[in-house]
Amino acid sequence: VSDIGLTILAQGCKRLVKLELVGCEGSFDGIKAIGSCCLMLEELVFVDHRMDDGWLAGVSFCENLKTLRFVSCKVIDGNPGLEEHLGFCVALEELHFQKCQLRDKNAMGAVFSVCRAAKEVVLHDCWGLDDGVFGLAVVCR
């Protein structure tokens, strides 16, 4: 699935509540389309994704997103861009990582910034964590 597929999905499934993307490609544009069109989306899951750099900023368009999950992701976002361009998910309650590589401080800082409203952060069987990465979670309430 690419940005074109994500856009077609978004326009055709406006009442979508949960979306799980496994091994998908795409970028900011595809994720923005999902967030802009699927206004009821509450859960978004990325499994072993192959998204282009900068895609994470598109998640902030998912205004009603309550849960964001990453499963088996080797890279979250290779170059998420400047923090002031990321935005954030105001309704987000849960952020989950399972079997993910969380070594990239820049990407993790961006995730925590986008998910700063999260009330629960779950780390399950991940690697690459250190005190610096945990320190970035201070933006979460």
Short mmCIF file of N, CA, C and O in Angstrom, two decimals:
data_model
loop_
_atom_site.label_atom_id
_atom_site.label_comp_id
_atom_site.label_asym_id
_atom_site.label_seq_id
_atom_site.Cartn_x
_atom_site.Cartn_y
_atom_site.Cartn_z
N VAL A 1 0.85 -1.18 0.00
CA VAL A 1 0.00 0.00 0.00
C VAL A 1 0.89 1.23 0.00
O VAL A 1 1.85 1.32 0.77
N SER A 2 0.56 2.17 -0.84
CA SER A 2 1.31 3.43 -0.94
C SER A 2 0.39 4.58 -0.53
O SER A 2 -0.73 4.36 -0.09
N ASP A 3 0.84 5.82 -0.73
CA ASP A 3 0.00 6.98 -0.43
C ASP A 3 -1.29 6.97 -1.24
O ASP A 3 -2.34 7.36 -0.74
N ILE A 4 -1.20 6.53 -2.48
CA ILE A 4 -2.41 6.46 -3.32
C ILE A 4 -3.42 5.50 -2.71
O ILE A 4 -4.60 5.82 -2.57
N GLY A 5 -2.97 4.33 -2.31
CA GLY A 5 -3.84 3.35 -1.68
C GLY A 5 -4.41 3.86 -0.37
O GLY A 5 -5.59 3.65 -0.06
N LEU A 6 -3.57 4.50 0.44
CA LEU A 6 -4.04 5.05 1.71
C LEU A 6 -5.09 6.14 1.48
O LEU A 6 -6.09 6.22 2.21
N THR A 7 -4.90 6.96 0.45
CA THR A 7 -5.87 8.02 0.14
C THR A 7 -7.19 7.42 -0.34
O THR A 7 -8.26 7.87 0.07
N ILE A 8 -7.12 6.41 -1.18
CA ILE A 8 -8.34 5.73 -1.65
C ILE A 8 -9.07 5.10 -0.47
O ILE A 8 -10.29 5.22 -0.34
N LEU A 9 -8.33 4.44 0.39
CA LEU A 9 -8.91 3.84 1.60
C LEU A 9 -9.57 4.90 2.46
O LEU A 9 -10.70 4.74 2.92
N ALA A 10 -8.88 6.00 2.67
CA ALA A 10 -9.40 7.07 3.53
C ALA A 10 -10.69 7.65 2.97
O ALA A 10 -11.65 7.87 3.72
N GLN A 11 -10.75 7.87 1.67
CA GLN A 11 -11.94 8.47 1.07
C GLN A 11 -13.11 7.50 1.03
O GLN A 11 -14.26 7.92 1.07
N GLY A 12 -12.83 6.21 0.99
CA GLY A 12 -13.90 5.22 0.91
C GLY A 12 -14.35 4.68 2.26
O GLY A 12 -15.39 4.04 2.35
N CYS A 13 -13.57 4.92 3.30
CA CYS A 13 -13.88 4.34 4.63
C CYS A 13 -13.92 5.45 5.68
O CYS A 13 -13.18 5.41 6.66
N LYS A 14 -14.78 6.40 5.51
CA LYS A 14 -14.83 7.55 6.40
C LYS A 14 -15.25 7.21 7.82
O LYS A 14 -14.98 7.95 8.74
N ARG A 15 -15.89 6.06 8.01
CA ARG A 15 -16.35 5.67 9.35
C ARG A 15 -15.41 4.66 10.02
O ARG A 15 -15.76 4.04 11.01
N LEU A 16 -14.22 4.54 9.49
CA LEU A 16 -13.22 3.62 10.00
C LEU A 16 -12.86 3.97 11.45
O LEU A 16 -12.64 5.12 11.79
N VAL A 17 -12.82 2.95 12.33
CA VAL A 17 -12.52 3.16 13.74
C VAL A 17 -11.12 2.64 14.08
O VAL A 17 -10.42 3.21 14.90
N LYS A 18 -10.68 1.54 13.44
CA LYS A 18 -9.36 0.97 13.69
C LYS A 18 -8.71 0.64 12.36
O LYS A 18 -9.36 0.10 11.46
N LEU A 19 -7.43 0.97 12.24
CA LEU A 19 -6.67 0.68 11.03
C LEU A 19 -5.33 0.09 11.43
O LEU A 19 -4.60 0.66 12.24
N GLU A 20 -5.02 -1.08 10.87
CA GLU A 20 -3.73 -1.72 11.10
C GLU A 20 -3.01 -1.81 9.77
O GLU A 20 -3.50 -2.43 8.83
N LEU A 21 -1.86 -1.19 9.67
CA LEU A 21 -1.06 -1.17 8.46
C LEU A 21 0.16 -2.07 8.67
O LEU A 21 1.00 -1.78 9.51
N VAL A 22 0.23 -3.16 7.91
CA VAL A 22 1.30 -4.15 8.06
C VAL A 22 2.20 -4.10 6.83
O VAL A 22 1.74 -4.34 5.71
N GLY A 23 3.47 -3.77 7.04
CA GLY A 23 4.44 -3.75 5.95
C GLY A 23 4.13 -2.72 4.88
O GLY A 23 4.58 -2.86 3.75
N CYS A 24 3.40 -1.68 5.21
CA CYS A 24 2.98 -0.69 4.21
C CYS A 24 4.03 0.38 3.98
O CYS A 24 4.80 0.72 4.86
N GLU A 25 4.01 0.89 2.77
CA GLU A 25 4.81 2.04 2.41
C GLU A 25 3.88 3.25 2.41
O GLU A 25 2.67 3.10 2.48
N GLY A 26 4.44 4.41 2.32
CA GLY A 26 3.64 5.63 2.30
C GLY A 26 4.45 6.76 2.89
O GLY A 26 5.64 6.62 3.18
N SER A 27 3.78 7.88 3.08
CA SER A 27 4.47 9.06 3.60
C SER A 27 3.47 9.94 4.35
O SER A 27 2.35 9.54 4.63
N PHE A 28 3.89 11.15 4.60
CA PHE A 28 3.06 12.14 5.27
C PHE A 28 1.70 12.27 4.59
O PHE A 28 0.66 12.31 5.26
N ASP A 29 1.70 12.33 3.26
CA ASP A 29 0.45 12.55 2.52
C ASP A 29 -0.58 11.46 2.76
O ASP A 29 -1.77 11.75 2.94
N GLY A 30 -0.15 10.21 2.78
CA GLY A 30 -1.09 9.10 3.00
C GLY A 30 -1.65 9.10 4.41
O GLY A 30 -2.85 8.89 4.61
N ILE A 31 -0.80 9.34 5.39
CA ILE A 31 -1.26 9.37 6.78
C ILE A 31 -2.14 10.59 7.02
O ILE A 31 -3.16 10.52 7.72
N LYS A 32 -1.80 11.71 6.42
CA LYS A 32 -2.63 12.92 6.55
C LYS A 32 -4.01 12.65 5.95
O LYS A 32 -5.03 13.07 6.52
N ALA A 33 -4.08 11.96 4.81
CA ALA A 33 -5.36 11.64 4.19
C ALA A 33 -6.21 10.77 5.12
O ALA A 33 -7.42 11.01 5.27
N ILE A 34 -5.59 9.80 5.76
CA ILE A 34 -6.30 8.95 6.72
C ILE A 34 -6.87 9.81 7.84
O ILE A 34 -8.05 9.71 8.20
N GLY A 35 -6.04 10.67 8.41
CA GLY A 35 -6.48 11.52 9.52
C GLY A 35 -7.54 12.52 9.13
O GLY A 35 -8.48 12.78 9.89
N SER A 36 -7.43 13.07 7.94
CA SER A 36 -8.37 14.08 7.49
C SER A 36 -9.73 13.51 7.09
O SER A 36 -10.76 14.16 7.26
N CYS A 37 -9.74 12.30 6.55
CA CYS A 37 -10.99 11.70 6.05
C CYS A 37 -11.66 10.76 7.06
O CYS A 37 -12.88 10.69 7.12
N CYS A 38 -10.88 10.04 7.82
CA CYS A 38 -11.41 9.04 8.76
C CYS A 38 -11.54 9.67 10.14
O CYS A 38 -10.76 9.40 11.04
N LEU A 39 -12.54 10.51 10.29
CA LEU A 39 -12.68 11.30 11.50
C LEU A 39 -13.02 10.49 12.75
O LEU A 39 -12.84 10.96 13.86
N MET A 40 -13.48 9.25 12.56
CA MET A 40 -13.84 8.41 13.69
C MET A 40 -12.70 7.48 14.12
O MET A 40 -12.86 6.70 15.06
N LEU A 41 -11.55 7.58 13.46
CA LEU A 41 -10.42 6.68 13.74
C LEU A 41 -9.94 6.84 15.18
O LEU A 41 -9.58 7.93 15.61
N GLU A 42 -9.99 5.73 15.93
CA GLU A 42 -9.58 5.73 17.33
C GLU A 42 -8.29 4.95 17.58
O GLU A 42 -7.62 5.19 18.57
N GLU A 43 -7.98 4.00 16.69
CA GLU A 43 -6.77 3.20 16.88
C GLU A 43 -6.03 3.05 15.56
O GLU A 43 -6.62 2.68 14.55
N LEU A 44 -4.74 3.32 15.60
CA LEU A 44 -3.88 3.22 14.43
C LEU A 44 -2.68 2.36 14.81
O LEU A 44 -2.00 2.62 15.80
N VAL A 45 -2.44 1.31 14.01
CA VAL A 45 -1.39 0.34 14.30
C VAL A 45 -0.45 0.25 13.10
O VAL A 45 -0.90 0.10 11.96
N PHE A 46 0.85 0.34 13.37
CA PHE A 46 1.87 0.17 12.35
C PHE A 46 2.67 -1.08 12.69
O PHE A 46 3.25 -1.16 13.77
N VAL A 47 2.69 -2.05 11.77
CA VAL A 47 3.45 -3.27 11.97
C VAL A 47 4.51 -3.35 10.87
O VAL A 47 4.18 -3.34 9.68
N ASP A 48 5.79 -3.38 11.27
CA ASP A 48 6.90 -3.51 10.34
C ASP A 48 6.73 -2.59 9.12
O ASP A 48 6.83 -3.02 7.98
N HIS A 49 6.47 -1.32 9.38
CA HIS A 49 6.18 -0.39 8.29
C HIS A 49 7.43 -0.02 7.50
O HIS A 49 8.56 -0.19 7.95
N ARG A 50 7.19 0.52 6.32
CA ARG A 50 8.26 0.99 5.43
C ARG A 50 7.94 2.41 4.97
O ARG A 50 8.10 2.77 3.81
N MET A 51 7.46 3.21 5.90
CA MET A 51 7.04 4.57 5.60
C MET A 51 8.26 5.45 5.31
O MET A 51 9.33 5.24 5.86
N ASP A 52 8.06 6.45 4.47
CA ASP A 52 9.11 7.40 4.14
C ASP A 52 9.37 8.34 5.31
O ASP A 52 8.50 8.55 6.16
N ASP A 53 10.56 8.93 5.33
CA ASP A 53 10.90 9.91 6.36
C ASP A 53 9.87 11.03 6.38
O ASP A 53 9.39 11.47 5.34
N GLY A 54 9.54 11.48 7.58
CA GLY A 54 8.63 12.61 7.74
C GLY A 54 7.16 12.24 7.86
O GLY A 54 6.31 13.11 8.01
N TRP A 55 6.85 10.95 7.82
CA TRP A 55 5.44 10.52 7.85
C TRP A 55 4.77 10.79 9.18
O TRP A 55 3.56 11.00 9.25
N LEU A 56 5.53 10.83 10.26
CA LEU A 56 4.97 10.92 11.60
C LEU A 56 4.14 12.19 11.81
O LEU A 56 3.15 12.18 12.55
N ALA A 57 4.48 13.27 11.14
CA ALA A 57 3.73 14.52 11.27
C ALA A 57 2.28 14.36 10.80
O ALA A 57 1.40 15.09 11.25
N GLY A 58 2.01 13.40 9.94
CA GLY A 58 0.65 13.16 9.47
C GLY A 58 -0.27 12.61 10.53
O GLY A 58 -1.50 12.76 10.46
N VAL A 59 0.29 11.98 11.56
CA VAL A 59 -0.53 11.38 12.62
C VAL A 59 -1.33 12.44 13.38
O VAL A 59 -2.43 12.19 13.85
N SER A 60 -0.81 13.64 13.48
CA SER A 60 -1.50 14.70 14.22
C SER A 60 -2.84 15.08 13.57
O SER A 60 -3.67 15.71 14.20
N PHE A 61 -3.07 14.68 12.33
CA PHE A 61 -4.35 14.94 11.67
C PHE A 61 -5.43 13.97 12.13
O PHE A 61 -6.60 14.16 11.81
N CYS A 62 -5.05 12.95 12.87
CA CYS A 62 -6.02 11.98 13.42
C CYS A 62 -6.53 12.55 14.74
O CYS A 62 -6.05 12.21 15.82
N GLU A 63 -7.49 13.43 14.67
CA GLU A 63 -7.94 14.22 15.82
C GLU A 63 -8.59 13.40 16.92
O GLU A 63 -8.58 13.81 18.08
N ASN A 64 -9.20 12.27 16.59
CA ASN A 64 -9.87 11.45 17.60
C ASN A 64 -9.10 10.19 17.95
O ASN A 64 -9.65 9.29 18.60
N LEU A 65 -7.84 10.13 17.55
CA LEU A 65 -7.02 8.95 17.80
C LEU A 65 -6.78 8.78 19.29
O LEU A 65 -6.33 9.70 19.97
N LYS A 66 -7.14 7.59 19.81
CA LYS A 66 -6.95 7.30 21.23
C LYS A 66 -5.78 6.37 21.48
O LYS A 66 -5.17 6.41 22.54
N THR A 67 -5.47 5.49 20.50
CA THR A 67 -4.39 4.52 20.68
C THR A 67 -3.51 4.49 19.44
O THR A 67 -4.01 4.37 18.33
N LEU A 68 -2.20 4.59 19.66
CA LEU A 68 -1.22 4.47 18.58
C LEU A 68 -0.29 3.33 18.96
O LEU A 68 0.28 3.32 20.05
N ARG A 69 -0.17 2.34 18.07
CA ARG A 69 0.66 1.16 18.33
C ARG A 69 1.73 0.99 17.25
O ARG A 69 1.45 1.18 16.07
N PHE A 70 2.90 0.58 17.71
CA PHE A 70 3.99 0.21 16.81
C PHE A 70 4.40 -1.21 17.17
O PHE A 70 4.70 -1.49 18.33
N VAL A 71 4.42 -2.09 16.18
CA VAL A 71 4.78 -3.49 16.41
C VAL A 71 5.86 -3.89 15.40
O VAL A 71 5.71 -3.65 14.20
N SER A 72 6.93 -4.46 15.88
CA SER A 72 8.03 -4.97 15.03
C SER A 72 8.56 -3.92 14.07
O SER A 72 8.86 -4.23 12.91
N CYS A 73 8.70 -2.70 14.52
CA CYS A 73 9.22 -1.63 13.67
C CYS A 73 10.71 -1.44 13.95
O CYS A 73 11.11 -1.22 15.08
N LYS A 74 11.50 -1.52 12.89
CA LYS A 74 12.94 -1.33 13.02
C LYS A 74 13.30 0.14 13.08
O LYS A 74 14.27 0.53 13.69
N VAL A 75 12.49 0.97 12.43
CA VAL A 75 12.67 2.42 12.42
C VAL A 75 11.29 3.03 12.60
O VAL A 75 10.33 2.61 11.94
N ILE A 76 11.19 4.02 13.47
CA ILE A 76 9.90 4.70 13.63
C ILE A 76 9.75 5.75 12.54
O ILE A 76 8.83 5.71 11.75
N ASP A 77 10.65 6.71 12.49
CA ASP A 77 10.68 7.73 11.43
C ASP A 77 12.12 8.17 11.30
O ASP A 77 12.69 8.73 12.24
N GLY A 78 12.72 7.93 10.14
CA GLY A 78 14.13 8.22 9.92
C GLY A 78 14.49 9.69 10.02
O GLY A 78 15.58 10.06 10.40
N ASN A 79 13.55 10.57 9.68
CA ASN A 79 13.77 12.01 9.76
C ASN A 79 12.42 12.69 9.97
O ASN A 79 11.79 13.13 9.02
N PRO A 80 11.97 12.79 11.22
CA PRO A 80 10.64 13.31 11.49
C PRO A 80 10.47 14.81 11.26
O PRO A 80 9.35 15.31 11.23
N GLY A 81 11.54 15.52 11.10
CA GLY A 81 11.44 16.96 10.86
C GLY A 81 11.46 17.75 12.16
O GLY A 81 11.68 17.21 13.25
N LEU A 82 11.20 19.04 12.04
CA LEU A 82 11.24 19.93 13.19
C LEU A 82 10.02 19.73 14.09
O LEU A 82 8.92 19.51 13.61
N GLU A 83 10.25 19.82 15.39
CA GLU A 83 9.18 19.58 16.35
C GLU A 83 7.99 20.51 16.15
O GLU A 83 6.83 20.10 16.30
N GLU A 84 8.24 21.76 15.77
CA GLU A 84 7.13 22.71 15.60
C GLU A 84 6.22 22.36 14.41
O GLU A 84 5.11 22.87 14.32
N HIS A 85 6.65 21.46 13.53
CA HIS A 85 5.84 21.04 12.40
C HIS A 85 5.12 19.72 12.65
O HIS A 85 4.31 19.28 11.82
N LEU A 86 5.38 19.07 13.77
CA LEU A 86 4.82 17.76 14.03
C LEU A 86 3.35 17.79 14.44
O LEU A 86 2.58 16.90 14.10
N GLY A 87 2.95 18.79 15.20
CA GLY A 87 1.60 18.81 15.77
C GLY A 87 1.50 17.74 16.84
O GLY A 87 2.49 17.12 17.22
N PHE A 88 0.28 17.53 17.36
CA PHE A 88 0.10 16.44 18.32
C PHE A 88 -1.35 15.99 18.35
O PHE A 88 -2.25 16.69 17.90
N CYS A 89 -1.55 14.79 18.86
CA CYS A 89 -2.87 14.17 18.92
C CYS A 89 -3.49 14.50 20.28
O CYS A 89 -3.09 13.94 21.31
N VAL A 90 -4.48 15.38 20.29
CA VAL A 90 -5.05 15.86 21.54
C VAL A 90 -5.84 14.79 22.29
O VAL A 90 -5.92 14.82 23.52
N ALA A 91 -6.43 13.83 21.59
CA ALA A 91 -7.27 12.82 22.23
C ALA A 91 -6.51 11.55 22.60
O ALA A 91 -7.08 10.65 23.20
N LEU A 92 -5.23 11.48 22.25
CA LEU A 92 -4.48 10.24 22.45
C LEU A 92 -4.38 9.86 23.92
O LEU A 92 -4.09 10.70 24.77
N GLU A 93 -4.66 8.60 24.21
CA GLU A 93 -4.59 8.09 25.58
C GLU A 93 -3.49 7.05 25.75
O GLU A 93 -2.88 6.97 26.80
N GLU A 94 -3.24 6.23 24.71
CA GLU A 94 -2.30 5.12 24.83
C GLU A 94 -1.29 5.11 23.69
O GLU A 94 -1.67 5.27 22.53
N LEU A 95 -0.04 4.86 24.06
CA LEU A 95 1.05 4.71 23.09
C LEU A 95 1.73 3.38 23.40
O LEU A 95 2.19 3.17 24.53
N HIS A 96 1.76 2.48 22.42
CA HIS A 96 2.29 1.13 22.63
C HIS A 96 3.44 0.85 21.67
O HIS A 96 3.35 1.16 20.48
N PHE A 97 4.49 0.23 22.20
CA PHE A 97 5.61 -0.26 21.40
C PHE A 97 5.80 -1.73 21.75
O PHE A 97 5.90 -2.07 22.92
N GLN A 98 5.86 -2.58 20.73
CA GLN A 98 6.09 -4.00 20.96
C GLN A 98 7.10 -4.50 19.93
O GLN A 98 6.92 -4.32 18.72
N LYS A 99 8.17 -5.12 20.41
CA LYS A 99 9.23 -5.67 19.57
C LYS A 99 9.79 -4.64 18.59
O LYS A 99 9.99 -4.91 17.40
N CYS A 100 10.02 -3.42 19.08
CA CYS A 100 10.51 -2.33 18.24
C CYS A 100 11.94 -1.93 18.60
O CYS A 100 12.37 -2.09 19.73
N GLN A 101 12.63 -1.39 17.63
CA GLN A 101 13.96 -0.82 17.81
C GLN A 101 13.76 0.65 18.18
O GLN A 101 13.25 1.42 17.37
N LEU A 102 14.11 1.03 19.40
CA LEU A 102 13.84 2.38 19.90
C LEU A 102 15.12 3.15 20.20
O LEU A 102 15.16 3.95 21.11
N ARG A 103 16.14 2.94 19.41
CA ARG A 103 17.45 3.51 19.64
C ARG A 103 17.56 4.97 19.16
O ARG A 103 18.35 5.73 19.68
N ASP A 104 16.77 5.35 18.17
CA ASP A 104 16.88 6.67 17.55
C ASP A 104 16.21 7.74 18.42
O ASP A 104 14.98 7.83 18.49
N LYS A 105 17.03 8.54 19.08
CA LYS A 105 16.51 9.55 20.00
C LYS A 105 15.69 10.62 19.28
O LYS A 105 14.71 11.13 19.82
N ASN A 106 16.08 10.98 18.07
CA ASN A 106 15.35 11.98 17.31
C ASN A 106 13.93 11.50 17.00
O ASN A 106 12.96 12.22 17.20
N ALA A 107 13.82 10.25 16.55
CA ALA A 107 12.50 9.69 16.23
C ALA A 107 11.66 9.52 17.48
O ALA A 107 10.46 9.83 17.48
N MET A 108 12.27 9.05 18.56
CA MET A 108 11.51 8.85 19.79
C MET A 108 11.05 10.19 20.39
O MET A 108 9.94 10.30 20.90
N GLY A 109 11.89 11.20 20.29
CA GLY A 109 11.49 12.53 20.74
C GLY A 109 10.29 13.03 19.95
O GLY A 109 9.36 13.62 20.51
N ALA A 110 10.29 12.76 18.65
CA ALA A 110 9.17 13.16 17.79
C ALA A 110 7.89 12.39 18.15
O ALA A 110 6.81 12.98 18.23
N VAL A 111 8.02 11.09 18.40
CA VAL A 111 6.85 10.29 18.78
C VAL A 111 6.26 10.81 20.08
O VAL A 111 5.05 11.02 20.19
N PHE A 112 7.11 11.03 21.07
CA PHE A 112 6.60 11.53 22.36
C PHE A 112 5.99 12.91 22.22
O PHE A 112 5.03 13.24 22.91
N SER A 113 6.52 13.73 21.33
CA SER A 113 5.95 15.06 21.10
C SER A 113 4.56 14.95 20.47
O SER A 113 3.63 15.62 20.92
N VAL A 114 4.42 14.11 19.45
CA VAL A 114 3.12 13.90 18.80
C VAL A 114 2.13 13.29 19.78
O VAL A 114 0.93 13.57 19.74
N CYS A 115 2.63 12.48 20.69
CA CYS A 115 1.78 11.74 21.64
C CYS A 115 1.85 12.33 23.04
O CYS A 115 1.63 11.63 24.03
N ARG A 116 2.09 13.61 23.15
CA ARG A 116 2.29 14.23 24.47
C ARG A 116 1.05 14.16 25.37
O ARG A 116 1.16 14.29 26.58
N ALA A 117 -0.12 13.92 24.80
CA ALA A 117 -1.34 13.79 25.61
C ALA A 117 -1.52 12.38 26.17
O ALA A 117 -2.44 12.14 26.94
N ALA A 118 -0.64 11.46 25.80
CA ALA A 118 -0.78 10.06 26.23
C ALA A 118 -0.76 9.94 27.75
O ALA A 118 0.04 10.57 28.43
N LYS A 119 -1.66 9.12 28.24
CA LYS A 119 -1.75 8.85 29.67
C LYS A 119 -1.06 7.53 30.01
O LYS A 119 -0.73 7.27 31.15
N GLU A 120 -0.85 6.69 28.99
CA GLU A 120 -0.25 5.38 29.20
C GLU A 120 0.73 5.09 28.08
O GLU A 120 0.41 5.23 26.90
N VAL A 121 1.95 4.72 28.45
CA VAL A 121 2.97 4.31 27.48
C VAL A 121 3.38 2.89 27.83
O VAL A 121 3.75 2.62 28.97
N VAL A 122 3.27 1.97 26.85
CA VAL A 122 3.59 0.57 27.07
C VAL A 122 4.78 0.19 26.20
O VAL A 122 4.75 0.41 24.99
N LEU A 123 5.81 -0.35 26.83
CA LEU A 123 6.99 -0.85 26.12
C LEU A 123 7.08 -2.34 26.39
O LEU A 123 7.26 -2.74 27.53
N HIS A 124 6.96 -3.14 25.34
CA HIS A 124 6.95 -4.59 25.51
C HIS A 124 7.97 -5.22 24.57
O HIS A 124 7.84 -5.10 23.34
N ASP A 125 8.98 -5.84 25.12
CA ASP A 125 9.97 -6.58 24.35
C ASP A 125 10.65 -5.71 23.28
O ASP A 125 10.83 -6.13 22.15
N CYS A 126 11.03 -4.49 23.66
CA CYS A 126 11.73 -3.57 22.75
C CYS A 126 13.21 -3.55 23.09
O CYS A 126 13.62 -4.00 24.15
N TRP A 127 14.03 -3.00 22.21
CA TRP A 127 15.46 -2.91 22.46
C TRP A 127 15.96 -1.55 21.99
O TRP A 127 15.29 -0.84 21.26
N GLY A 128 17.16 -1.21 22.50
CA GLY A 128 17.77 0.07 22.16
C GLY A 128 17.42 1.17 23.14
O GLY A 128 17.80 2.32 22.94
N LEU A 129 16.70 0.84 24.17
CA LEU A 129 16.31 1.85 25.15
C LEU A 129 17.47 2.21 26.06
O LEU A 129 18.26 1.35 26.44
N ASP A 130 17.55 3.47 26.42
CA ASP A 130 18.50 3.91 27.43
C ASP A 130 17.86 5.07 28.19
O ASP A 130 16.74 5.48 27.89
N ASP A 131 18.58 5.58 29.16
CA ASP A 131 18.03 6.65 30.00
C ASP A 131 17.65 7.88 29.18
O ASP A 131 16.66 8.55 29.47
N GLY A 132 18.42 8.16 28.14
CA GLY A 132 18.14 9.31 27.29
C GLY A 132 16.80 9.21 26.58
O GLY A 132 16.06 10.18 26.47
N VAL A 133 16.48 8.02 26.11
CA VAL A 133 15.20 7.80 25.43
C VAL A 133 14.06 7.95 26.43
O VAL A 133 13.04 8.59 26.15
N PHE A 134 14.23 7.35 27.61
CA PHE A 134 13.19 7.48 28.63
C PHE A 134 13.00 8.94 29.04
O PHE A 134 11.90 9.38 29.32
N GLY A 135 14.09 9.70 29.06
CA GLY A 135 14.01 11.11 29.41
C GLY A 135 13.17 11.92 28.45
O GLY A 135 12.57 12.94 28.82
N LEU A 136 13.08 11.47 27.20
CA LEU A 136 12.28 12.18 26.20
C LEU A 136 10.79 12.08 26.49
O LEU A 136 10.00 12.89 26.02
N ALA A 137 10.39 11.08 27.25
CA ALA A 137 8.98 10.87 27.57
C ALA A 137 8.45 11.92 28.55
O ALA A 137 7.25 11.95 28.83
N VAL A 138 9.30 12.80 29.03
CA VAL A 138 8.89 13.81 30.00
C VAL A 138 7.80 14.73 29.42
O VAL A 138 7.03 15.32 30.18
N VAL A 139 7.70 14.85 28.11
CA VAL A 139 6.66 15.69 27.50
C VAL A 139 5.26 15.10 27.65
O VAL A 139 4.27 15.81 27.55
N CYS A 140 5.19 13.79 27.88
CA CYS A 140 3.88 13.13 28.07
C CYS A 140 3.36 13.45 29.46
O CYS A 140 4.11 13.49 30.42
N ARG A 141 2.06 13.63 29.53
CA ARG A 141 1.51 13.93 30.84
C ARG A 141 1.28 12.68 31.61
O ARG A 141 1.12 12.59 32.75
#
